Structure formats: C-alpha cells, structure tokens
Amino acid sequence: MLSLSPTLSSLWFRPSNSQSRLRISRSGRRDYWSRMSCVAFNVTPLNLHRCTKHGVSKPFEFKNHCTFHKFSSLFLENLSLSSTNCSFGQDGYSRSFYSVLKCAAQNLEPLTSVSVETKNNQEEWVSVLVIGGGGREHALCHALQRSPSCDTVFCAPGNAGIASSGNATCIPDLDVHDGAAVISFCRKWGVGLVVIGPEAPLVAGLTNELVKAGIPTFGPSAEAAALEGSKNFMKHLCDKYDIPTAKYKTFTDPSAAKQYIQEQGAPIVIKADGLAAGKGVTVAMTLEEAYKAVDSMLVKGDFGSAGCCVIVEEFLEGEEVSFFALVDGENAIPLESAQDHKRVGDGDTGPNTGGMGAYSPAPILTKELQSIVMDSIIIPTVKGMSAEGCKFVGVLYAGLMIEKKSGMPKLIEYNVRFGDPECQVLMVRLESDLAQVLLAACRGELSGVSLNWSPGSAMVVVMASKGYPGSYEKGTLIENLEEAEVVAPGIKIFHAGTAFDSEERFVATGGRVLGVTAKGNNLEEARDGAYHAIENINWPGGFYRRDIGWRALPQKQYAAKG
C-alpha cells in the first residue's frame, strides 16, 4: 500500500516496498506532479493509460484501491484513486508509476510557476526545460531536480534513463530544432529557464530565438557559439587577444595543406573546422596519417560542410585537462576541475572519442594553474567576445594542454556547452542551487556568485557499444541497472544512449551509452564504487576502459584492481 509521510517542505507518496518516491509539494509550491495530482486524483474511477516507449497507450491496472484524505490547500476534497493490476514491486514500481503520472499529466491544463516564502526569504521558483537527450542532459536534470528553487524539470527529447529515473519529465515529441515550438511549450508550461545542452542547437541559433521571445536561456547565441562551431574563428580570436594556443594554419586546398604538413613534420594535428560530433580531430603520428586525414576532410568530404576547411595545428606534448567556467557576458566564475579520457583504449590508446571517462577534481590543475587559466585564457576570451559584439553567456569549456616542457596551459579548443562525461562528475559534486546560478548568468549577475562543492572526488566510467567509435550494433539488451545503482553509496548511472524495447527493457541505441558515476572520500573510493557498479551490469554488447583515473592514481592500484 501507499504510505503518506510529511516533511518540512513537501509531502511524499512512498510505496512501503520501494525506495522510489514521488513528491507532492505543499501549498505554495505547485509543481508539475502537484498539478497532475490535484486533477487526476479527483476522478473516481480514474482511467489512466500507460505511455509505452513507442507512443502506444495501454491501460494501467492497479491491485490496490487507495484513498488520500485532505492534507493541504492543494487538495480541496478527499482524493480517491481506483484502478487495477499494476506491479508495485521493486523491479516494476519506479518505471511504471512514474509513467502513469507523467502520462496522466500530459493532458492537464498547465499552471505557471509561483513563488513560495521560505524561512528566511521570498524565494523564486522556476520551471526549467533542458534541451537534449544524452548523458550530459541527464546529469543536468539530476542537479536541477536537487536545486531547492527548481519547481519542475522538463527534458526534450530526453531518453529512457532520464524518464525512468524521475529526474525530469521527458517531452520526446517536442521538436527542439523548431524555435517556435520550443517557445510555445515554454509559454504553455510557464518555463522560466531553458538550458541548452548540445552544441548543434546553439550554433543553429536556438538561444537567439528564445531570448528574443523573452525566455531566459543558458547558452550562447549563434554568433558566440562560433567559438565551437568554427575552430578557425576561435584561432583568430586567440591571435587577436593574445590567448595562448598551438601554432596553426588554415587550409581549403588539400595540396597546400599537405605541403605545410611535410614542412612541419609529424606528429601533427588535423582538425575539421566545423562541428563533427567529436570525431573531426586526428592526432597524426606519421605524415601518412596526416595526409589521409586531409583527404578524408577536403577530398572525400567525410565530414560534410564541417570539413570543407581544415586547421593544421602543432602537436602539443603534455597532459590534457578540462576547464569549465560559467559566463554572463562580462564576468566568469570557474567550476571545479575535471579530467577526461579521450582515447578509446586503456593507457590512452586508439582513436579519439567523445570521452570514455572522467574524474573530479583533477590533481594536475592546481589552484595556481586555475588562476593562470582564468587570467590568460578565460577572461581574455570573455572580454574579447564582448569587444567583438557577441557577448558570451553560458559555459565555456576549455580543452587545455598542460605543456610538458613549460608546465603552462595552452588552449586546444573551446566548447560552448558542458562537456560529456565531465558534466556528470561535476553535477554529482555540485551543492549550490544550479537553477539560481544559471539564472544569474542569464541576467548578467554572476559577479560575486560563489559555488559550493562536495568534498572528496567523483569518477564516471563510460560504457560504450562494442565497436565504438566505429560502427556498432544497436538494440543490445542491458540488464541489472537498478541493482548496480545500489551496490554502494553515491552511485548514479546516467543514460546517454538508451531506449526501451517492446518488453520495456533497456537497450543500447548509441555509441556511448551509460555513464556509471560514483562519489567517494577520495579518488580511489570513487573509482572502486564505479567499477563495482559496472561489475553488476549485465551488458554483453558493451565495453569500457578499465583504467579511468590512471594519471592520478598509482599504477599498482590498477594492476591489482583494474
């Protein structure tokens, strides 16, 4: 049966045989679930239909008849829920119950967000729409859901893992490439903040449309997103504002590019100018590899318009690290440090990927180095973009190389959104109210804002489909995810590429599929938690690196446990 237990700020419907819970807020905070509950639970008998993962509606049946008595001003009458034959067991409860409520909620009249008075002040409640459907977006939804001032979290299109976790209400039918449709949704549901995850809609100008419509949006304009959308633009900015980066030249003619490569020698780096889904970079260790990369981009057109222009860049030897800063157009504040593992194989071998794992904090990025990065790279970029007439609002993700010879940082590239998988370790460590911080950035009010982080470390190990970053099979079955998430404290599995099959089981739909994330008092504890969780996941079609964090941990630990 369902038991009702009040807390200081909210009420929870909690099934006695499950840890899953659904929050029904007290009067004053009218979130999406409350709206649904007030209307849906007033109908007896209630004809609920379950949304399947393929858009087919099936009747829900419950074994119990539950009556809830009036307990707040949101419920004006006794509430009665009557239905039949729905599994409330540990395996079926969370996904099925959330699906019932979400599907019922889709047909209700929306209410705008309201403010509630807390003990100390009048606090603004905000409903948030996260654009995207990968692991980064799952992590953002997870952090926003924990934000004290966040009223409701929507995610479009979202994915199976986001929906089943209850971290957000997924809106798979919202066309995020249609600015008018996104604006209409925001107005209908009183969305007070849009957070754009992927780079493509940013470069395409979704922020421009939303801001013009008066909707606060965290993410740069199309003009500012050129920092990622065009590596040539980024390099020119570095030249103009004395931002340290690798020596380079830009080419559209393959013969000229090859001649320059021959003059410079190998190793050397070849980059597609535009967006190439993280695959447009070749670190060529030989001249032949470099020539092949040039032909792939400029002759064969393997990257389409993104590869019509290439940047040939000097090879920097050292250690790569990720640096993130929130920017409001004029001011910037750093996030905690993180280090990614780009190569697909253990020991940083094999081709580059979108990221096979990460950890935070990164010991190599000392406080002194962070200060240097802010002063020599981030702040000059922010001021330079403002001077160029395209103020940057959003997160600047600087891929850095800490040079082996000098020990100083150089900018490899900019991304204009949170990195994945770094976002996952950052979001599980963030203790500040993310919704309010992002709103402050949108309003140009970051000056004086400080962020709170949990002590200790976090690590994420990416599980990918076998064959990635090359061709891979889709639809392979993934089991035991719920069990894996509870084998140790502090574990959270973020979904990047999953869906449900006809039997409502998780299947892989992408290259990088899961981000198995764990927190610990130190990096070793976090590492052990993540790999312990992975050992409990049954996915024959997947693989993962066994040495995430190897640069920051003694090698003997991996020989014993890796």
XYZ file of C-alpha atoms in Angstrom:
562
model
C 0.000 0.000 0.000
C 0.988 3.634 -0.217
C 2.091 5.431 2.925
C 1.971 9.197 3.355
C 4.759 10.934 5.251
C 5.165 14.716 5.616
C 8.439 16.625 5.667
C 9.150 20.271 6.439
C 8.883 21.380 2.834
C 6.953 18.713 0.988
C 4.913 15.554 1.170
C 5.886 12.269 -0.343
C 3.815 9.385 -1.606
C 6.063 6.436 -0.822
C 5.262 2.781 -1.545
C 6.220 0.788 1.537
C 8.154 -1.809 -0.505
C 10.255 0.588 -2.594
C 12.777 3.344 -2.135
C 11.268 5.223 -5.068
C 9.219 8.264 -4.198
C 7.089 10.922 -5.814
C 6.936 14.389 -4.331
C 3.622 16.203 -3.958
C 4.516 19.674 -2.698
C 2.663 21.570 -0.017
C 0.595 24.633 -0.740
C 2.681 27.359 -2.312
C 4.850 25.105 -4.469
C 2.728 23.842 -7.343
C 4.985 21.640 -9.378
C 4.147 19.510 -12.371
C 3.325 16.477 -10.258
C 1.073 18.527 -7.960
C -0.900 19.851 -10.916
C -1.356 16.361 -12.180
C -2.309 15.035 -8.758
C -4.891 17.707 -7.972
C -6.788 16.968 -11.141
C -6.122 13.332 -11.815
C -6.703 12.013 -8.298
C -10.102 13.729 -8.095
C -11.555 11.320 -10.644
C -13.056 8.045 -9.452
C -12.579 5.605 -11.031
C -9.532 7.039 -12.749
C -8.899 5.851 -16.267
C -5.137 6.033 -16.588
C -3.253 4.819 -19.598
C 0.392 3.910 -19.623
C 2.647 5.556 -22.177
C 4.887 2.950 -23.712
C 8.252 3.889 -25.060
C 6.923 3.627 -28.614
C 3.997 6.012 -28.280
C 1.381 3.261 -27.766
C -1.065 3.767 -24.926
C -2.059 0.756 -22.825
C -4.447 0.629 -19.852
C -2.869 0.628 -16.402
C -4.249 -1.680 -13.788
C -3.570 -1.475 -10.066
C -4.070 -4.143 -7.451
C -4.988 -1.642 -4.750
C -7.640 0.967 -4.082
C -6.115 3.981 -2.335
C -7.891 6.917 -0.693
C -5.958 10.003 0.386
C -7.508 12.435 2.842
C -7.251 16.195 2.648
C -3.860 17.368 3.893
C -3.175 20.743 2.288
C -4.846 23.580 0.445
C -3.928 21.878 -2.832
C -6.424 19.111 -2.091
C -9.898 20.537 -1.571
C -11.686 17.225 -1.288
C -10.922 13.646 -0.327
C -8.886 12.131 -3.140
C -9.652 8.663 -4.400
C -7.580 6.595 -6.819
C -9.079 3.438 -8.142
C -7.538 1.085 -10.674
C -6.297 -2.472 -11.037
C -3.322 -4.717 -11.646
C -0.142 -2.630 -11.712
C 3.145 -4.021 -10.444
C 4.397 -2.084 -7.407
C 7.307 -4.435 -6.805
C 10.879 -3.240 -6.637
C 11.510 -4.090 -10.291
C 8.381 -2.559 -11.740
C 7.397 0.236 -9.411
C 9.570 3.166 -10.334
C 9.256 2.979 -14.108
C 5.565 2.078 -14.163
C 4.395 4.521 -11.506
C 6.292 7.437 -12.987
C 4.907 6.523 -16.387
C 1.344 6.570 -15.032
C 1.743 10.004 -13.526
C 3.614 11.510 -16.463
C 1.132 10.250 -18.996
C -1.822 11.500 -16.969
C -0.121 14.843 -16.590
C 0.286 15.380 -20.312
C -3.414 16.136 -20.735
C -3.806 18.663 -17.928
C -4.059 22.414 -18.078
C -0.677 23.891 -17.130
C -0.101 26.340 -14.311
C 2.664 28.909 -14.199
C 5.394 28.742 -11.586
C 4.768 30.515 -8.299
C 6.942 31.835 -5.511
C 6.898 30.445 -2.008
C 8.089 32.021 1.183
C 10.865 30.114 2.912
C 12.000 30.577 6.480
C 14.356 33.430 5.680
C 13.280 34.999 2.413
C 10.956 35.076 -0.530
C 12.386 32.564 -2.965
C 11.721 32.366 -6.669
C 10.521 29.040 -8.005
C 11.443 28.295 -11.586
C 10.439 25.591 -14.049
C 13.314 24.516 -16.276
C 13.453 22.995 -19.738
C 16.654 21.114 -20.583
C 17.282 20.670 -24.301
C 18.996 17.414 -25.281
C 18.891 13.708 -24.653
C 22.328 12.473 -23.633
C 24.367 11.813 -20.518
C 25.174 15.499 -20.116
C 21.490 16.370 -20.097
C 20.709 13.550 -17.664
C 23.340 14.953 -15.289
C 21.935 18.483 -15.633
C 18.413 17.223 -14.917
C 19.730 15.354 -11.870
C 21.361 18.520 -10.499
C 18.400 20.753 -11.318
C 15.992 18.345 -9.645
C 18.058 18.728 -6.460
C 18.032 22.532 -6.714
C 15.912 23.978 -3.886
C 14.372 26.642 -6.123
C 13.637 24.368 -9.088
C 9.921 23.789 -9.423
C 9.776 21.378 -12.353
C 12.318 19.896 -14.743
C 11.379 19.066 -18.331
C 13.767 17.465 -20.803
C 13.291 17.436 -24.572
C 13.630 14.947 -26.060
C 15.233 13.194 -23.086
C 15.879 9.465 -23.078
C 14.682 6.269 -21.445
C 17.015 6.604 -18.474
C 16.017 10.190 -17.722
C 12.337 9.279 -17.875
C 12.605 6.153 -15.730
C 14.763 7.828 -13.081
C 12.216 10.556 -12.458
C 14.921 13.216 -12.791
C 12.775 15.030 -15.349
C 9.580 14.781 -17.341
C 10.673 13.885 -20.856
C 8.972 15.560 -23.809
C 10.012 13.338 -26.747
C 7.585 14.934 -29.204
C 8.916 18.483 -28.838
C 10.962 19.418 -31.904
C 13.935 21.207 -30.348
C 15.056 22.365 -33.797
C 11.825 24.353 -34.141
C 12.281 27.548 -32.142
C 8.607 28.452 -32.383
C 7.595 25.064 -30.954
C 10.027 25.424 -28.040
C 8.770 28.948 -27.313
C 5.165 27.742 -27.395
C 5.961 24.940 -24.936
C 7.743 27.321 -22.579
C 4.826 29.738 -22.551
C 2.270 26.998 -22.076
C 4.052 25.458 -19.104
C 5.461 28.617 -17.527
C 9.091 27.671 -18.149
C 11.337 30.324 -16.623
C 14.716 28.945 -17.719
C 15.900 26.964 -20.731
C 19.228 25.137 -20.509
C 20.574 24.034 -23.887
C 22.846 21.003 -23.655
C 24.168 20.124 -27.142
C 26.203 22.367 -29.393
C 24.126 21.950 -32.577
C 21.033 23.942 -31.475
C 23.330 26.622 -30.045
C 25.188 27.045 -33.323
C 21.841 26.981 -35.149
C 20.591 29.962 -33.098
C 18.004 28.492 -30.721
C 19.191 30.827 -27.958
C 18.670 33.834 -30.228
C 15.029 32.905 -30.774
C 14.307 32.179 -27.111
C 15.949 35.345 -25.801
C 14.103 37.426 -28.401
C 10.877 35.896 -27.048
C 11.853 36.959 -23.518
C 12.699 33.479 -22.215
C 15.877 33.310 -20.073
C 18.215 30.871 -21.799
C 21.510 29.462 -20.590
C 23.643 29.003 -23.671
C 25.371 31.343 -26.112
C 23.903 32.990 -29.183
C 24.729 31.593 -32.609
C 27.344 34.311 -33.032
C 29.047 33.470 -29.738
C 28.698 29.718 -30.327
C 31.116 30.137 -33.250
C 33.819 29.566 -30.630
C 32.964 25.891 -31.033
C 31.194 25.969 -34.373
C 34.325 27.230 -36.162
C 37.812 26.357 -34.964
C 39.133 28.936 -37.408
C 37.066 31.640 -35.647
C 38.417 30.507 -32.291
C 42.012 30.558 -33.515
C 41.632 34.071 -34.949
C 40.230 35.264 -31.619
C 43.241 33.765 -29.853
C 45.577 35.574 -32.225
C 43.825 38.913 -31.767
C 43.613 38.797 -27.961
C 46.915 37.036 -27.182
C 45.362 33.843 -25.836
C 47.992 31.063 -25.680
C 47.237 28.266 -28.147
C 49.011 25.923 -30.542
C 50.590 27.311 -33.726
C 48.345 26.660 -36.743
C 47.384 27.370 -40.328
C 44.020 27.043 -42.070
C 43.515 25.384 -45.455
C 40.804 24.648 -48.004
C 43.203 23.255 -50.628
C 44.436 19.708 -49.890
C 47.728 20.123 -51.757
C 48.651 23.245 -49.815
C 47.727 21.522 -46.548
C 49.919 18.521 -47.363
C 52.854 20.734 -48.288
C 52.596 22.543 -44.938
C 52.360 19.205 -43.124
C 55.511 17.999 -44.883
C 57.331 21.169 -43.838
C 56.245 20.846 -40.200
C 56.672 17.091 -39.868
C 54.871 14.611 -37.611
C 53.347 14.284 -35.112
C 50.836 16.923 -36.136
C 47.120 17.593 -35.586
C 44.441 17.861 -38.290
C 41.042 19.356 -37.352
C 37.820 19.878 -39.250
C 36.747 23.497 -38.874
C 33.081 22.817 -38.073
C 31.043 20.544 -35.824
C 31.844 16.880 -36.375
C 30.279 15.192 -33.325
C 33.635 14.964 -31.565
C 35.215 12.985 -34.413
C 36.771 15.733 -36.517
C 40.218 15.652 -34.920
C 43.130 13.433 -35.981
C 46.331 13.336 -33.967
C 48.609 12.053 -36.735
C 51.786 10.363 -35.560
C 53.049 9.945 -39.141
C 52.912 12.018 -42.321
C 50.819 9.307 -43.979
C 48.180 9.562 -41.238
C 48.090 13.327 -41.651
C 47.705 13.122 -45.443
C 44.910 10.586 -45.019
C 43.081 12.907 -42.608
C 43.350 15.800 -45.063
C 41.966 13.666 -47.897
C 39.138 12.447 -45.659
C 38.025 16.001 -44.958
C 38.886 18.017 -48.060
C 38.696 15.378 -50.815
C 36.247 12.688 -49.745
C 34.039 15.029 -47.738
C 33.605 12.553 -44.896
C 32.541 15.356 -42.537
C 30.395 17.279 -44.982
C 30.452 21.050 -44.681
C 32.243 20.760 -41.317
C 35.336 19.521 -43.132
C 35.407 21.990 -46.022
C 38.081 23.894 -44.140
C 40.807 22.268 -42.037
C 43.141 23.533 -39.352
C 46.628 22.039 -39.292
C 47.994 22.513 -35.793
C 51.238 21.859 -33.993
C 51.312 18.819 -31.734
C 51.474 19.779 -28.067
C 53.055 17.278 -25.705
C 51.727 17.180 -22.185
C 48.607 16.332 -20.226
C 45.103 17.286 -21.329
C 42.643 18.686 -18.818
C 39.166 20.199 -18.974
C 38.419 23.627 -17.530
C 34.883 24.980 -17.179
C 33.711 28.499 -16.414
C 30.228 29.997 -16.200
C 29.969 33.265 -18.102
C 27.331 36.037 -18.018
C 28.662 38.132 -20.896
C 31.134 40.154 -18.822
C 32.012 38.040 -15.781
C 33.214 34.457 -15.404
C 33.451 32.087 -12.438
C 35.313 28.767 -12.580
C 33.770 25.394 -11.893
C 35.661 22.575 -10.200
C 38.366 20.882 -12.248
C 37.868 17.647 -14.174
C 39.974 15.418 -16.406
C 38.634 13.435 -19.341
C 39.940 10.328 -21.135
C 39.508 10.869 -24.878
C 41.138 7.758 -26.315
C 39.050 4.623 -26.609
C 41.604 2.176 -25.184
C 43.392 1.608 -21.901
C 46.568 3.601 -21.487
C 45.140 6.343 -23.729
C 45.481 4.258 -26.885
C 43.348 4.056 -30.003
C 41.242 6.709 -31.721
C 39.720 9.749 -30.040
C 36.163 9.540 -28.754
C 33.653 11.857 -27.145
C 35.044 10.736 -23.784
C 35.438 7.340 -22.089
C 35.516 8.548 -18.502
C 36.412 11.450 -16.249
C 37.148 12.379 -12.668
C 36.939 15.460 -10.491
C 38.916 17.155 -9.094
C 41.934 16.831 -11.392
C 45.126 16.972 -9.294
C 47.167 18.379 -12.178
C 45.041 21.543 -12.273
C 46.357 23.205 -9.136
C 44.866 26.396 -7.717
C 47.808 28.295 -9.172
C 47.196 26.856 -12.631
C 43.473 27.564 -12.370
C 44.275 31.201 -11.656
C 46.595 31.331 -14.673
C 43.902 29.792 -16.892
C 41.336 32.339 -15.756
C 43.706 35.297 -16.250
C 45.349 34.286 -19.531
C 42.617 32.302 -21.320
C 39.069 32.605 -19.943
C 38.887 36.320 -19.063
C 40.590 37.480 -22.306
C 38.119 35.319 -24.244
C 35.114 36.787 -22.427
C 36.369 40.349 -22.885
C 37.334 39.662 -26.488
C 33.914 38.250 -27.376
C 32.268 41.284 -25.785
C 34.545 43.602 -27.761
C 33.652 41.733 -30.960
C 29.973 42.439 -30.335
C 28.928 38.879 -29.476
C 28.829 38.587 -25.706
C 29.118 35.028 -24.470
C 26.515 33.753 -21.998
C 26.753 30.116 -20.999
C 29.508 27.705 -20.060
C 32.951 27.961 -21.608
C 34.573 24.542 -21.770
C 38.261 24.958 -22.457
C 40.189 21.903 -23.561
C 43.694 22.605 -22.282
C 47.115 21.097 -22.670
C 49.453 21.492 -19.728
C 52.684 21.504 -21.678
C 55.345 19.060 -20.592
C 58.215 21.469 -21.220
C 56.876 24.641 -19.636
C 54.177 23.339 -17.313
C 51.949 26.136 -18.601
C 48.452 25.809 -20.074
C 47.610 26.298 -23.745
C 44.144 26.314 -25.252
C 43.471 23.347 -27.538
C 39.851 24.137 -28.314
C 36.678 25.650 -26.927
C 33.324 24.005 -26.478
C 30.359 26.229 -25.707
C 28.450 23.769 -23.542
C 29.120 21.353 -20.714
C 31.454 18.514 -21.627
C 30.337 14.934 -21.508
C 31.334 12.974 -19.445
C 32.901 15.729 -17.305
C 29.462 17.225 -16.677
C 28.451 14.056 -14.876
C 31.182 14.194 -12.228
C 30.705 17.937 -11.802
C 26.953 17.732 -11.321
C 27.108 15.000 -8.657
C 29.590 17.163 -6.721
C 27.746 20.477 -7.080
C 25.925 21.541 -3.904
C 24.811 25.023 -4.985
C 21.347 25.738 -6.371
C 22.088 25.191 -10.064
C 18.846 26.793 -11.247
C 19.616 30.077 -9.486
C 23.251 30.086 -10.622
C 22.259 29.622 -14.263
C 19.583 32.311 -13.952
C 22.218 34.673 -12.545
C 24.351 34.017 -15.619
C 21.405 34.761 -17.913
C 20.802 38.058 -16.097
C 24.425 39.199 -16.090
C 24.621 38.802 -12.311
C 27.467 36.310 -11.788
C 29.716 38.878 -10.136
C 30.020 37.837 -6.502
C 28.453 34.408 -7.007
C 30.372 31.531 -5.437
C 29.781 27.812 -5.837
C 29.747 25.090 -3.201
C 31.111 21.617 -3.957
C 31.019 18.391 -2.019
C 34.385 17.311 -0.629
C 36.103 14.219 -1.927
C 36.088 13.022 -5.520
C 33.803 11.703 -8.225
C 34.510 9.428 -11.171
C 32.495 8.364 -14.194
C 33.299 5.338 -16.342
C 31.604 5.319 -19.737
C 30.154 2.077 -21.037
C 30.020 2.064 -24.831
C 28.693 -0.255 -27.525
C 31.296 -2.682 -28.849
C 32.841 -1.235 -31.998
C 32.599 2.408 -30.903
C 33.892 4.868 -32.124
C 33.487 2.880 -35.349
C 30.355 1.000 -36.388
C 28.421 -0.751 -33.661
C 25.247 -2.762 -33.202
C 22.152 -1.056 -31.866
C 19.434 -2.623 -29.751
C 21.628 -4.770 -27.494
C 19.989 -5.620 -24.165
C 21.179 -4.004 -20.905
C 20.114 -5.539 -17.593
C 20.596 -5.080 -13.833
C 20.928 -1.297 -13.903
C 18.715 -0.769 -10.869
C 20.696 -3.340 -8.894
C 24.009 -1.796 -9.936
C 22.978 1.642 -8.726
C 22.552 0.463 -5.130
C 25.635 -1.745 -4.647
C 27.404 1.128 -2.873
C 26.582 4.647 -1.653
C 26.996 7.575 -4.002
C 26.408 5.750 -7.298
C 24.389 7.330 -10.101
C 24.051 5.875 -13.603
C 23.496 8.496 -16.280
C 22.000 7.407 -19.584
C 23.411 8.731 -22.839
C 22.042 6.341 -25.450
C 19.275 4.064 -24.219
C 15.695 3.254 -25.162
C 13.086 0.690 -24.163
C 12.313 -2.374 -26.246
C 8.833 -3.843 -26.682
C 9.144 -5.522 -23.262
C 10.203 -2.258 -21.601
C 13.780 -3.383 -21.078
C 16.717 -1.056 -21.581
C 18.540 -1.390 -24.889
C 21.521 0.495 -26.286
C 20.873 2.969 -29.086
C 24.155 4.871 -29.266
C 27.923 4.612 -29.161
C 28.490 5.912 -25.660
C 25.545 4.539 -23.718
C 25.979 4.770 -19.925
C 27.958 6.949 -17.527
C 28.480 4.943 -14.344
C 29.285 7.630 -11.789
C 30.364 7.313 -8.171
C 31.423 9.654 -5.362
C 33.954 8.871 -2.683
C 36.049 10.434 0.048
C 38.934 10.244 -2.387
C 39.551 9.240 -5.983
C 40.332 5.632 -5.119
C 36.972 5.229 -3.344
C 35.147 6.822 -6.252
C 36.971 4.563 -8.715
C 36.172 1.428 -6.702
C 32.486 2.389 -6.494
C 32.148 2.993 -10.216
C 33.815 -0.265 -11.222
C 31.913 -2.225 -8.580
C 28.666 -0.942 -10.092
C 29.828 -1.889 -13.584
C 30.535 -5.445 -12.424
C 26.832 -5.759 -11.592
C 25.599 -4.556 -15.000
C 24.779 -7.302 -17.475
C 25.529 -5.970 -20.946
C 27.394 -8.377 -23.246
C 27.185 -5.823 -26.067
C 29.147 -3.173 -24.183
C 32.720 -2.412 -23.161
C 34.578 0.124 -21.026
C 38.055 1.279 -20.171
C 39.473 -0.300 -17.038
C 41.960 2.444 -16.202
C 39.950 5.638 -15.754
C 41.908 7.914 -13.437
C 45.230 6.213 -14.136
C 47.123 9.503 -14.360
C 46.021 10.498 -10.866
C 46.328 7.112 -9.133
C 49.359 4.857 -8.602
C 49.693 2.260 -11.353
C 49.906 -0.595 -8.830
C 46.281 0.033 -7.883
C 45.177 -0.761 -11.414
C 47.409 -3.801 -11.592
C 45.627 -5.119 -8.517
C 42.053 -3.929 -9.143
C 41.719 -2.606 -12.689
